[in-house]
């Protein structure tokens, strides 16, 4: 039987479970075998894959012997340690963590935007940050057609970006507030940071840790990754990232200015209607605009509320919503693997 | 006993109950009597005011006989009908609805920003839209010191802006989602619009009805009211207004450009630290930034996440949070009444 030996690293996490579903049902490349890897703590768990039960194994360097394609989503330190081991054993790694993203030797890829970058891979391909992916999927067709000068983004991010434990925390706290009981936050905004705050019925203007210039790491990701993916060092990009009490799917207000100053909202709509991976949901008369609850479980990026800034020619608003665990993570990684397969850039070990 | 005869119209609503609390505890003007008015449906209800029980009466033109000051928050149509009746009977009206806001004969006032406009009143003073008030409280000190060219706002608005029934709907739907039960939205995004959508664990990029250029009425309010309050017709202002699953207090990302291009984030912080009605909560090292749960029940506007746009001199981000029923509604109205009193612009009928 021909096909790839695929390993999923972080198989028991929120993104890992999406990887497994997509490999079962969606992946447009041949699969010979699937190996589920996780931490020692999760080893031994049984997970159904098609009609077989697979046992989760602890990740070790030897886990990657014979593996052709490894999908990583188990945190930056796991990728740092094991991705080079997988590459050493002949695997191509698609890494969903931020660890290698800004490495000049590692392509950072959204298949609708820069598939050509895959040709330059040396074994590791990085999957971008969730909030960046959905924004560039919507912006790139506009940039190609009308040029792009500046982007200002405000995010409304789902807690699932911080993992399954953050989803559990959101629901637990919501129930406690409804019951008039005290809450005891332990995960959000950032598990490893000093203070933890209530997310239920609240907003937290901190995603990931604070870095220089008082931007968070998430905000720097949106700035730096957007420029790398779009291959435009001179694009002005800035962002404020905010966590809100939504479980799945990020929303974003994206304000942008085009180089062409005669563009109309209808021009933007027309370009997006045929853009890959984009679904335009923009019919104010019928109250149609993107919503997280409608984007949940879907692979597309939904765009609406397209309208011009009344004071500036060539300046526009749009509202961009997508499932952060699918297009923002697992689905984009599987698309990368599909594209690698189509371009014959994965070479089975046997 | 000297003092004003005060009427509260809409006494049983979410803002009305804040009016009553503020009149009991906070209002810095002498009160002779308080009359609670509402719709026929609510007439007869008993509400405690200090140590007396007051009976809610149905609003009629005659209700305003002998009233010196009337605080309205019972919907635009009630204000349209009864505010002129109150004025005819000698009362000064502070109206929390949008009905008179853009009337050139009606001052639209945030006491920290444009108290001088009160001198031009002809009986009715309009209280601005909640999301506008907190933004201008934070922007006006910056405008005065450094000049202001452009403002781009994205809102994260609490459901209480749509009344107590919307708060009830948020909690009810949240419980249903937690229980895996179906939801049946009936209030949000706009009670009187055709479709209703789930707000629990969701975002709704519609506040109020859609109007021209595909902006919502709420977005037009932010544009037009900001210019009227700040008395700057040439200020570029644009906004996207989004409802999120928070009960109380609006959050806003406010991106702004100053006329003075040498301003630093520290300059902005210094100006805001002494600005009336503003509390700076901005210490990223200690994870200090404004949060709705901390702003709830407080009268100030909280500002944090102040930082520069790395690509544009004189361009900044800030995050602005305030209790939409207090500074955004009842407290701003009571402040207007206090300022009218200080300026001797309310004339008791007897």
mmCIF file with all atom_site columns, N, CA, C and O in Angstrom, chain A residues 154-156 175 195 197 203 205-206 215 219 227 236 238 240 253 286-287 289 305 307-308 311-312 317 319, chain B residues 154-156 175 195 197 203 205-206 215 219 227 236 238 240 253 286-287 289 305 307-308 311-312 317 319:
data_model
loop_
_atom_site.group_PDB
_atom_site.id
_atom_site.type_symbol
_atom_site.label_atom_id
_atom_site.label_alt_id
_atom_site.label_comp_id
_atom_site.label_asym_id
_atom_site.label_entity_id
_atom_site.label_seq_id
_atom_site.pdbx_PDB_ins_code
_atom_site.Cartn_x
_atom_site.Cartn_y
_atom_site.Cartn_z
_atom_site.occupancy
_atom_site.B_iso_or_equiv
_atom_site.pdbx_formal_charge
_atom_site.auth_seq_id
_atom_site.auth_comp_id
_atom_site.auth_asym_id
_atom_site.auth_atom_id
_atom_site.pdbx_PDB_model_num
ATOM 1   N N  . UNK A 1 154 ? -8.133  44.875 14.962 1.00 0.00 ? 154 UNK A N  1
ATOM 2   C CA . UNK A 1 154 ? -8.516  44.608 16.353 1.00 0.00 ? 154 UNK A CA 1
ATOM 3   C C  . UNK A 1 154 ? -9.132  43.218 16.378 1.00 0.00 ? 154 UNK A C  1
ATOM 4   O O  . UNK A 1 154 ? -10.036 42.936 15.597 1.00 0.00 ? 154 UNK A O  1
ATOM 5   N N  . UNK A 1 155 ? -8.636  42.363 17.262 1.00 0.00 ? 155 UNK A N  1
ATOM 6   C CA . UNK A 1 155 ? -9.159  40.994 17.286 1.00 0.00 ? 155 UNK A CA 1
ATOM 7   C C  . UNK A 1 155 ? -10.134 40.776 18.436 1.00 0.00 ? 155 UNK A C  1
ATOM 8   O O  . UNK A 1 155 ? -10.081 41.449 19.465 1.00 0.00 ? 155 UNK A O  1
ATOM 9   N N  . UNK A 1 156 ? -11.028 39.825 18.211 1.00 0.00 ? 156 UNK A N  1
ATOM 10  C CA . UNK A 1 156 ? -12.011 39.349 19.187 1.00 0.00 ? 156 UNK A CA 1
ATOM 11  C C  . UNK A 1 156 ? -11.784 37.846 19.229 1.00 0.00 ? 156 UNK A C  1
ATOM 12  O O  . UNK A 1 156 ? -12.436 37.093 18.519 1.00 0.00 ? 156 UNK A O  1
ATOM 13  N N  . UNK A 1 175 ? -20.759 29.359 34.290 1.00 0.00 ? 175 UNK A N  1
ATOM 14  C CA . UNK A 1 175 ? -21.724 28.715 35.189 1.00 0.00 ? 175 UNK A CA 1
ATOM 15  C C  . UNK A 1 175 ? -21.631 29.315 36.590 1.00 0.00 ? 175 UNK A C  1
ATOM 16  O O  . UNK A 1 175 ? -22.661 29.558 37.237 1.00 0.00 ? 175 UNK A O  1
ATOM 17  N N  . UNK A 1 195 ? -0.391  36.536 36.633 1.00 0.00 ? 195 UNK A N  1
ATOM 18  C CA . UNK A 1 195 ? -1.776  36.729 37.102 1.00 0.00 ? 195 UNK A CA 1
ATOM 19  C C  . UNK A 1 195 ? -2.767  36.072 36.157 1.00 0.00 ? 195 UNK A C  1
ATOM 20  O O  . UNK A 1 195 ? -2.550  36.043 34.943 1.00 0.00 ? 195 UNK A O  1
ATOM 21  N N  . UNK A 1 197 ? -6.990  36.004 35.144 1.00 0.00 ? 197 UNK A N  1
ATOM 22  C CA . UNK A 1 197 ? -8.203  36.819 35.263 1.00 0.00 ? 197 UNK A CA 1
ATOM 23  C C  . UNK A 1 197 ? -9.411  36.075 34.706 1.00 0.00 ? 197 UNK A C  1
ATOM 24  O O  . UNK A 1 197 ? -9.286  35.247 33.805 1.00 0.00 ? 197 UNK A O  1
ATOM 25  N N  . UNK A 1 203 ? -13.576 41.007 28.970 1.00 0.00 ? 203 UNK A N  1
ATOM 26  C CA . UNK A 1 203 ? -12.586 41.038 27.888 1.00 0.00 ? 203 UNK A CA 1
ATOM 27  C C  . UNK A 1 203 ? -11.207 41.113 28.531 1.00 0.00 ? 203 UNK A C  1
ATOM 28  O O  . UNK A 1 203 ? -11.049 41.716 29.596 1.00 0.00 ? 203 UNK A O  1
ATOM 29  N N  . UNK A 1 205 ? -7.432  42.245 27.344 1.00 0.00 ? 205 UNK A N  1
ATOM 30  C CA . UNK A 1 205 ? -6.620  42.817 26.264 1.00 0.00 ? 205 UNK A CA 1
ATOM 31  C C  . UNK A 1 205 ? -5.174  42.339 26.375 1.00 0.00 ? 205 UNK A C  1
ATOM 32  O O  . UNK A 1 205 ? -4.230  43.133 26.284 1.00 0.00 ? 205 UNK A O  1
ATOM 33  N N  . UNK A 1 206 ? -5.032  41.062 26.625 1.00 0.00 ? 206 UNK A N  1
ATOM 34  C CA . UNK A 1 206 ? -3.712  40.425 26.656 1.00 0.00 ? 206 UNK A CA 1
ATOM 35  C C  . UNK A 1 206 ? -3.815  39.019 26.094 1.00 0.00 ? 206 UNK A C  1
ATOM 36  O O  . UNK A 1 206 ? -4.498  38.161 26.659 1.00 0.00 ? 206 UNK A O  1
ATOM 37  N N  . UNK A 1 215 ? 3.710   45.943 23.257 1.00 0.00 ? 215 UNK A N  1
ATOM 38  C CA . UNK A 1 215 ? 2.895   45.043 22.433 1.00 0.00 ? 215 UNK A CA 1
ATOM 39  C C  . UNK A 1 215 ? 2.986   43.646 23.049 1.00 0.00 ? 215 UNK A C  1
ATOM 40  O O  . UNK A 1 215 ? 4.014   43.273 23.606 1.00 0.00 ? 215 UNK A O  1
ATOM 41  N N  . UNK A 1 219 ? 0.445   40.249 19.301 1.00 0.00 ? 219 UNK A N  1
ATOM 42  C CA . UNK A 1 219 ? 0.387   41.430 18.419 1.00 0.00 ? 219 UNK A CA 1
ATOM 43  C C  . UNK A 1 219 ? 1.624   41.492 17.523 1.00 0.00 ? 219 UNK A C  1
ATOM 44  O O  . UNK A 1 219 ? 1.517   41.797 16.322 1.00 0.00 ? 219 UNK A O  1
ATOM 45  N N  . UNK A 1 227 ? 3.845   40.238 7.348  1.00 0.00 ? 227 UNK A N  1
ATOM 46  C CA . UNK A 1 227 ? 4.851   40.705 6.375  1.00 0.00 ? 227 UNK A CA 1
ATOM 47  C C  . UNK A 1 227 ? 5.603   39.537 5.754  1.00 0.00 ? 227 UNK A C  1
ATOM 48  O O  . UNK A 1 227 ? 5.892   39.546 4.567  1.00 0.00 ? 227 UNK A O  1
ATOM 49  N N  . UNK A 1 236 ? 2.571   48.427 6.159  1.00 0.00 ? 236 UNK A N  1
ATOM 50  C CA . UNK A 1 236 ? 2.327   48.891 7.528  1.00 0.00 ? 236 UNK A CA 1
ATOM 51  C C  . UNK A 1 236 ? 1.225   48.039 8.151  1.00 0.00 ? 236 UNK A C  1
ATOM 52  O O  . UNK A 1 236 ? 0.109   48.005 7.643  1.00 0.00 ? 236 UNK A O  1
ATOM 53  N N  . UNK A 1 238 ? -0.510  46.929 12.048 1.00 0.00 ? 238 UNK A N  1
ATOM 54  C CA . UNK A 1 238 ? -0.529  47.053 13.496 1.00 0.00 ? 238 UNK A CA 1
ATOM 55  C C  . UNK A 1 238 ? -1.802  46.402 14.030 1.00 0.00 ? 238 UNK A C  1
ATOM 56  O O  . UNK A 1 238 ? -2.766  46.206 13.277 1.00 0.00 ? 238 UNK A O  1
ATOM 57  N N  . UNK A 1 240 ? -4.284  45.250 17.812 1.00 0.00 ? 240 UNK A N  1
ATOM 58  C CA . UNK A 1 240 ? -4.568  45.059 19.237 1.00 0.00 ? 240 UNK A CA 1
ATOM 59  C C  . UNK A 1 240 ? -5.310  43.736 19.358 1.00 0.00 ? 240 UNK A C  1
ATOM 60  O O  . UNK A 1 240 ? -6.325  43.542 18.687 1.00 0.00 ? 240 UNK A O  1
ATOM 61  N N  . UNK A 1 253 ? -11.893 43.016 13.356 1.00 0.00 ? 253 UNK A N  1
ATOM 62  C CA . UNK A 1 253 ? -12.164 44.186 12.523 1.00 0.00 ? 253 UNK A CA 1
ATOM 63  C C  . UNK A 1 253 ? -10.846 44.519 11.833 1.00 0.00 ? 253 UNK A C  1
ATOM 64  O O  . UNK A 1 253 ? -9.813  44.657 12.481 1.00 0.00 ? 253 UNK A O  1
ATOM 65  N N  . UNK A 1 286 ? -30.375 42.196 4.877  1.00 0.00 ? 286 UNK A N  1
ATOM 66  C CA . UNK A 1 286 ? -30.936 40.968 5.447  1.00 0.00 ? 286 UNK A CA 1
ATOM 67  C C  . UNK A 1 286 ? -30.189 40.535 6.702  1.00 0.00 ? 286 UNK A C  1
ATOM 68  O O  . UNK A 1 286 ? -30.246 39.360 7.081  1.00 0.00 ? 286 UNK A O  1
ATOM 69  N N  . UNK A 1 287 ? -29.469 41.485 7.312  1.00 0.00 ? 287 UNK A N  1
ATOM 70  C CA . UNK A 1 287 ? -28.738 41.209 8.563  1.00 0.00 ? 287 UNK A CA 1
ATOM 71  C C  . UNK A 1 287 ? -27.774 40.033 8.419  1.00 0.00 ? 287 UNK A C  1
ATOM 72  O O  . UNK A 1 287 ? -27.670 39.189 9.309  1.00 0.00 ? 287 UNK A O  1
ATOM 73  N N  . UNK A 1 289 ? -23.985 38.913 8.215  1.00 0.00 ? 289 UNK A N  1
ATOM 74  C CA . UNK A 1 289 ? -22.588 39.257 8.485  1.00 0.00 ? 289 UNK A CA 1
ATOM 75  C C  . UNK A 1 289 ? -21.971 38.057 9.196  1.00 0.00 ? 289 UNK A C  1
ATOM 76  O O  . UNK A 1 289 ? -22.696 37.226 9.759  1.00 0.00 ? 289 UNK A O  1
ATOM 77  N N  . UNK A 1 305 ? -19.359 43.080 6.466  1.00 0.00 ? 305 UNK A N  1
ATOM 78  C CA . UNK A 1 305 ? -19.288 44.473 6.938  1.00 0.00 ? 305 UNK A CA 1
ATOM 79  C C  . UNK A 1 305 ? -18.282 45.295 6.114  1.00 0.00 ? 305 UNK A C  1
ATOM 80  O O  . UNK A 1 305 ? -17.608 46.186 6.658  1.00 0.00 ? 305 UNK A O  1
ATOM 81  N N  . UNK A 1 307 ? -17.125 48.126 3.994  1.00 0.00 ? 307 UNK A N  1
ATOM 82  C CA . UNK A 1 307 ? -17.603 49.473 3.713  1.00 0.00 ? 307 UNK A CA 1
ATOM 83  C C  . UNK A 1 307 ? -16.435 50.438 3.763  1.00 0.00 ? 307 UNK A C  1
ATOM 84  O O  . UNK A 1 307 ? -15.394 50.133 4.328  1.00 0.00 ? 307 UNK A O  1
ATOM 85  N N  . UNK A 1 308 ? -16.643 51.592 3.125  1.00 0.00 ? 308 UNK A N  1
ATOM 86  C CA . UNK A 1 308 ? -15.553 52.555 3.032  1.00 0.00 ? 308 UNK A CA 1
ATOM 87  C C  . UNK A 1 308 ? -15.506 53.453 4.253  1.00 0.00 ? 308 UNK A C  1
ATOM 88  O O  . UNK A 1 308 ? -16.542 53.695 4.889  1.00 0.00 ? 308 UNK A O  1
ATOM 89  N N  . UNK A 1 311 ? -14.175 59.297 5.314  1.00 0.00 ? 311 UNK A N  1
ATOM 90  C CA . UNK A 1 311 ? -13.272 60.455 5.313  1.00 0.00 ? 311 UNK A CA 1
ATOM 91  C C  . UNK A 1 311 ? -12.004 60.266 4.494  1.00 0.00 ? 311 UNK A C  1
ATOM 92  O O  . UNK A 1 311 ? -11.257 61.221 4.297  1.00 0.00 ? 311 UNK A O  1
ATOM 93  N N  . UNK A 1 312 ? -11.707 59.020 4.094  1.00 0.00 ? 312 UNK A N  1
ATOM 94  C CA . UNK A 1 312 ? -10.435 58.743 3.416  1.00 0.00 ? 312 UNK A CA 1
ATOM 95  C C  . UNK A 1 312 ? -10.663 57.876 2.194  1.00 0.00 ? 312 UNK A C  1
ATOM 96  O O  . UNK A 1 312 ? -11.164 56.753 2.316  1.00 0.00 ? 312 UNK A O  1
ATOM 97  N N  . UNK A 1 317 ? -13.262 49.200 5.860  1.00 0.00 ? 317 UNK A N  1
ATOM 98  C CA . UNK A 1 317 ? -13.431 48.283 6.975  1.00 0.00 ? 317 UNK A CA 1
ATOM 99  C C  . UNK A 1 317 ? -13.866 46.927 6.425  1.00 0.00 ? 317 UNK A C  1
ATOM 100 O O  . UNK A 1 317 ? -14.614 46.862 5.450  1.00 0.00 ? 317 UNK A O  1
ATOM 101 N N  . UNK A 1 319 ? -14.974 42.787 8.305  1.00 0.00 ? 319 UNK A N  1
ATOM 102 C CA . UNK A 1 319 ? -15.099 41.972 9.513  1.00 0.00 ? 319 UNK A CA 1
ATOM 103 C C  . UNK A 1 319 ? -14.813 40.542 9.090  1.00 0.00 ? 319 UNK A C  1
ATOM 104 O O  . UNK A 1 319 ? -15.465 40.010 8.192  1.00 0.00 ? 319 UNK A O  1
ATOM 105 N N  . UNK B 2 154 ? -12.910 50.376 17.256 1.00 0.00 ? 154 UNK B N  1
ATOM 106 C CA . UNK B 2 154 ? -13.641 49.105 17.225 1.00 0.00 ? 154 UNK B CA 1
ATOM 107 C C  . UNK B 2 154 ? -14.190 48.873 18.622 1.00 0.00 ? 154 UNK B C  1
ATOM 108 O O  . UNK B 2 154 ? -13.445 48.932 19.597 1.00 0.00 ? 154 UNK B O  1
ATOM 109 N N  . UNK B 2 155 ? -15.494 48.612 18.715 1.00 0.00 ? 155 UNK B N  1
ATOM 110 C CA . UNK B 2 155 ? -16.099 48.449 20.039 1.00 0.00 ? 155 UNK B CA 1
ATOM 111 C C  . UNK B 2 155 ? -16.346 46.988 20.379 1.00 0.00 ? 155 UNK B C  1
ATOM 112 O O  . UNK B 2 155 ? -16.523 46.144 19.495 1.00 0.00 ? 155 UNK B O  1
ATOM 113 N N  . UNK B 2 156 ? -16.334 46.730 21.671 1.00 0.00 ? 156 UNK B N  1
ATOM 114 C CA . UNK B 2 156 ? -16.638 45.417 22.264 1.00 0.00 ? 156 UNK B CA 1
ATOM 115 C C  . UNK B 2 156 ? -17.742 45.729 23.268 1.00 0.00 ? 156 UNK B C  1
ATOM 116 O O  . UNK B 2 156 ? -17.465 45.972 24.444 1.00 0.00 ? 156 UNK B O  1
ATOM 117 N N  . UNK B 2 175 ? -26.596 29.639 29.797 1.00 0.00 ? 175 UNK B N  1
ATOM 118 C CA . UNK B 2 175 ? -26.981 28.425 30.532 1.00 0.00 ? 175 UNK B CA 1
ATOM 119 C C  . UNK B 2 175 ? -27.433 27.335 29.557 1.00 0.00 ? 175 UNK B C  1
ATOM 120 O O  . UNK B 2 175 ? -27.075 26.160 29.728 1.00 0.00 ? 175 UNK B O  1
ATOM 121 N N  . UNK B 2 195 ? -34.419 39.761 12.224 1.00 0.00 ? 195 UNK B N  1
ATOM 122 C CA . UNK B 2 195 ? -33.797 38.514 12.693 1.00 0.00 ? 195 UNK B CA 1
ATOM 123 C C  . UNK B 2 195 ? -33.151 38.694 14.056 1.00 0.00 ? 195 UNK B C  1
ATOM 124 O O  . UNK B 2 195 ? -32.639 39.764 14.364 1.00 0.00 ? 195 UNK B O  1
ATOM 125 N N  . UNK B 2 197 ? -30.341 36.807 16.788 1.00 0.00 ? 197 UNK B N  1
ATOM 126 C CA . UNK B 2 197 ? -29.242 35.852 16.807 1.00 0.00 ? 197 UNK B CA 1
ATOM 127 C C  . UNK B 2 197 ? -28.748 35.621 18.229 1.00 0.00 ? 197 UNK B C  1
ATOM 128 O O  . UNK B 2 197 ? -28.851 36.499 19.089 1.00 0.00 ? 197 UNK B O  1
ATOM 129 N N  . UNK B 2 203 ? -20.178 36.719 18.645 1.00 0.00 ? 203 UNK B N  1
ATOM 130 C CA . UNK B 2 203 ? -20.092 38.170 18.429 1.00 0.00 ? 203 UNK B CA 1
ATOM 131 C C  . UNK B 2 203 ? -21.150 38.545 17.401 1.00 0.00 ? 203 UNK B C  1
ATOM 132 O O  . UNK B 2 203 ? -21.461 37.754 16.504 1.00 0.00 ? 203 UNK B O  1
ATOM 133 N N  . UNK B 2 205 ? -21.822 41.689 14.842 1.00 0.00 ? 205 UNK B N  1
ATOM 134 C CA . UNK B 2 205 ? -21.303 42.947 14.297 1.00 0.00 ? 205 UNK B CA 1
ATOM 135 C C  . UNK B 2 205 ? -22.451 43.836 13.816 1.00 0.00 ? 205 UNK B C  1
ATOM 136 O O  . UNK B 2 205 ? -22.417 44.394 12.721 1.00 0.00 ? 205 UNK B O  1
ATOM 137 N N  . UNK B 2 206 ? -23.476 43.911 14.649 1.00 0.00 ? 206 UNK B N  1
ATOM 138 C CA . UNK B 2 206 ? -24.611 44.797 14.381 1.00 0.00 ? 206 UNK B CA 1
ATOM 139 C C  . UNK B 2 206 ? -25.123 45.348 15.703 1.00 0.00 ? 206 UNK B C  1
ATOM 140 O O  . UNK B 2 206 ? -25.606 44.594 16.550 1.00 0.00 ? 206 UNK B O  1
ATOM 141 N N  . UNK B 2 215 ? -23.245 51.342 7.164  1.00 0.00 ? 215 UNK B N  1
ATOM 142 C CA . UNK B 2 215 ? -22.922 51.576 8.578  1.00 0.00 ? 215 UNK B CA 1
ATOM 143 C C  . UNK B 2 215 ? -24.195 51.353 9.389  1.00 0.00 ? 215 UNK B C  1
ATOM 144 O O  . UNK B 2 215 ? -25.304 51.630 8.923  1.00 0.00 ? 215 UNK B O  1
ATOM 145 N N  . UNK B 2 219 ? -22.863 53.063 14.631 1.00 0.00 ? 219 UNK B N  1
ATOM 146 C CA . UNK B 2 219 ? -21.608 53.544 14.040 1.00 0.00 ? 219 UNK B CA 1
ATOM 147 C C  . UNK B 2 219 ? -21.742 55.001 13.598 1.00 0.00 ? 219 UNK B C  1
ATOM 148 O O  . UNK B 2 219 ? -20.835 55.813 13.823 1.00 0.00 ? 219 UNK B O  1
ATOM 149 N N  . UNK B 2 227 ? -18.102 64.352 16.658 1.00 0.00 ? 227 UNK B N  1
ATOM 150 C CA . UNK B 2 227 ? -17.820 65.678 16.057 1.00 0.00 ? 227 UNK B CA 1
ATOM 151 C C  . UNK B 2 227 ? -18.614 66.778 16.746 1.00 0.00 ? 227 UNK B C  1
ATOM 152 O O  . UNK B 2 227 ? -18.111 67.872 16.973 1.00 0.00 ? 227 UNK B O  1
ATOM 153 N N  . UNK B 2 236 ? -11.570 63.380 11.497 1.00 0.00 ? 236 UNK B N  1
ATOM 154 C CA . UNK B 2 236 ? -11.911 62.127 10.820 1.00 0.00 ? 236 UNK B CA 1
ATOM 155 C C  . UNK B 2 236 ? -12.205 61.068 11.882 1.00 0.00 ? 236 UNK B C  1
ATOM 156 O O  . UNK B 2 236 ? -11.341 60.759 12.707 1.00 0.00 ? 236 UNK B O  1
ATOM 157 N N  . UNK B 2 238 ? -14.116 57.150 12.420 1.00 0.00 ? 238 UNK B N  1
ATOM 158 C CA . UNK B 2 238 ? -14.845 56.009 11.867 1.00 0.00 ? 238 UNK B CA 1
ATOM 159 C C  . UNK B 2 238 ? -14.856 54.884 12.887 1.00 0.00 ? 238 UNK B C  1
ATOM 160 O O  . UNK B 2 238 ? -14.047 54.885 13.829 1.00 0.00 ? 238 UNK B O  1
ATOM 161 N N  . UNK B 2 240 ? -16.348 50.579 13.908 1.00 0.00 ? 240 UNK B N  1
ATOM 162 C CA . UNK B 2 240 ? -17.102 49.335 13.749 1.00 0.00 ? 240 UNK B CA 1
ATOM 163 C C  . UNK B 2 240 ? -17.592 48.943 15.134 1.00 0.00 ? 240 UNK B C  1
ATOM 164 O O  . UNK B 2 240 ? -16.794 48.849 16.073 1.00 0.00 ? 240 UNK B O  1
ATOM 165 N N  . UNK B 2 253 ? -11.139 49.461 21.307 1.00 0.00 ? 253 UNK B N  1
ATOM 166 C CA . UNK B 2 253 ? -9.799  49.776 20.820 1.00 0.00 ? 253 UNK B CA 1
ATOM 167 C C  . UNK B 2 253 ? -9.926  51.095 20.071 1.00 0.00 ? 253 UNK B C  1
ATOM 168 O O  . UNK B 2 253 ? -10.761 51.239 19.192 1.00 0.00 ? 253 UNK B O  1
ATOM 169 N N  . UNK B 2 286 ? 3.049   44.382 34.966 1.00 0.00 ? 286 UNK B N  1
ATOM 170 C CA . UNK B 2 286 ? 2.255   43.761 36.025 1.00 0.00 ? 286 UNK B CA 1
ATOM 171 C C  . UNK B 2 286 ? 0.869   43.324 35.533 1.00 0.00 ? 286 UNK B C  1
ATOM 172 O O  . UNK B 2 286 ? -0.043  43.140 36.329 1.00 0.00 ? 286 UNK B O  1
ATOM 173 N N  . UNK B 2 287 ? 0.742   43.182 34.215 1.00 0.00 ? 287 UNK B N  1
ATOM 174 C CA . UNK B 2 287 ? -0.523  42.726 33.601 1.00 0.00 ? 287 UNK B CA 1
ATOM 175 C C  . UNK B 2 287 ? -1.711  43.595 34.016 1.00 0.00 ? 287 UNK B C  1
ATOM 176 O O  . UNK B 2 287 ? -2.788  43.074 34.321 1.00 0.00 ? 287 UNK B O  1
ATOM 177 N N  . UNK B 2 289 ? -4.326  46.295 32.836 1.00 0.00 ? 289 UNK B N  1
ATOM 178 C CA . UNK B 2 289 ? -5.029  46.922 31.709 1.00 0.00 ? 289 UNK B CA 1
ATOM 179 C C  . UNK B 2 289 ? -6.516  46.924 32.057 1.00 0.00 ? 289 UNK B C  1
ATOM 180 O O  . UNK B 2 289 ? -6.960  46.159 32.910 1.00 0.00 ? 289 UNK B O  1
ATOM 181 N N  . UNK B 2 305 ? -3.258  49.999 27.656 1.00 0.00 ? 305 UNK B N  1
ATOM 182 C CA . UNK B 2 305 ? -2.676  49.509 26.404 1.00 0.00 ? 305 UNK B CA 1
ATOM 183 C C  . UNK B 2 305 ? -2.244  50.667 25.488 1.00 0.00 ? 305 UNK B C  1
ATOM 184 O O  . UNK B 2 305 ? -2.330  50.571 24.267 1.00 0.00 ? 305 UNK B O  1
ATOM 185 N N  . UNK B 2 307 ? 0.105   52.668 23.372 1.00 0.00 ? 307 UNK B N  1
ATOM 186 C CA . UNK B 2 307 ? 1.391   52.393 22.697 1.00 0.00 ? 307 UNK B CA 1
ATOM 187 C C  . UNK B 2 307 ? 1.348   52.972 21.312 1.00 0.00 ? 307 UNK B C  1
ATOM 188 O O  . UNK B 2 307 ? 0.278   53.231 20.766 1.00 0.00 ? 307 UNK B O  1
ATOM 189 N N  . UNK B 2 308 ? 2.546   53.171 20.743 1.00 0.00 ? 308 UNK B N  1
ATOM 190 C CA . UNK B 2 308 ? 2.595   53.808 19.440 1.00 0.00 ? 308 UNK B CA 1
ATOM 191 C C  . UNK B 2 308 ? 2.465   52.787 18.325 1.00 0.00 ? 308 UNK B C  1
ATOM 192 O O  . UNK B 2 308 ? 2.825   51.612 18.481 1.00 0.00 ? 308 UNK B O  1
ATOM 193 N N  . UNK B 2 311 ? 4.827   52.056 12.765 1.00 0.00 ? 311 UNK B N  1
ATOM 194 C CA . UNK B 2 311 ? 5.072   52.477 11.376 1.00 0.00 ? 311 UNK B CA 1
ATOM 195 C C  . UNK B 2 311 ? 4.702   53.925 11.098 1.00 0.00 ? 311 UNK B C  1
ATOM 196 O O  . UNK B 2 311 ? 5.011   54.439 10.023 1.00 0.00 ? 311 UNK B O  1
ATOM 197 N N  . UNK B 2 312 ? 3.995   54.576 12.021 1.00 0.00 ? 312 UNK B N  1
ATOM 198 C CA . UNK B 2 312 ? 3.503   55.925 11.750 1.00 0.00 ? 312 UNK B CA 1
ATOM 199 C C  . UNK B 2 312 ? 3.743   56.830 12.946 1.00 0.00 ? 312 UNK B C  1
ATOM 200 O O  . UNK B 2 312 ? 3.218   56.570 14.029 1.00 0.00 ? 312 UNK B O  1
ATOM 201 N N  . UNK B 2 317 ? -2.342  53.524 19.790 1.00 0.00 ? 317 UNK B N  1
ATOM 202 C CA . UNK B 2 317 ? -3.452  52.684 20.229 1.00 0.00 ? 317 UNK B CA 1
ATOM 203 C C  . UNK B 2 317 ? -3.773  52.999 21.681 1.00 0.00 ? 317 UNK B C  1
ATOM 204 O O  . UNK B 2 317 ? -2.862  53.292 22.470 1.00 0.00 ? 317 UNK B O  1
ATOM 205 N N  . UNK B 2 319 ? -6.838  51.399 24.840 1.00 0.00 ? 319 UNK B N  1
ATOM 206 C CA . UNK B 2 319 ? -7.954  50.503 25.136 1.00 0.00 ? 319 UNK B CA 1
ATOM 207 C C  . UNK B 2 319 ? -8.783  51.199 26.208 1.00 0.00 ? 319 UNK B C  1
ATOM 208 O O  . UNK B 2 319 ? -8.255  51.535 27.272 1.00 0.00 ? 319 UNK B O  1
#
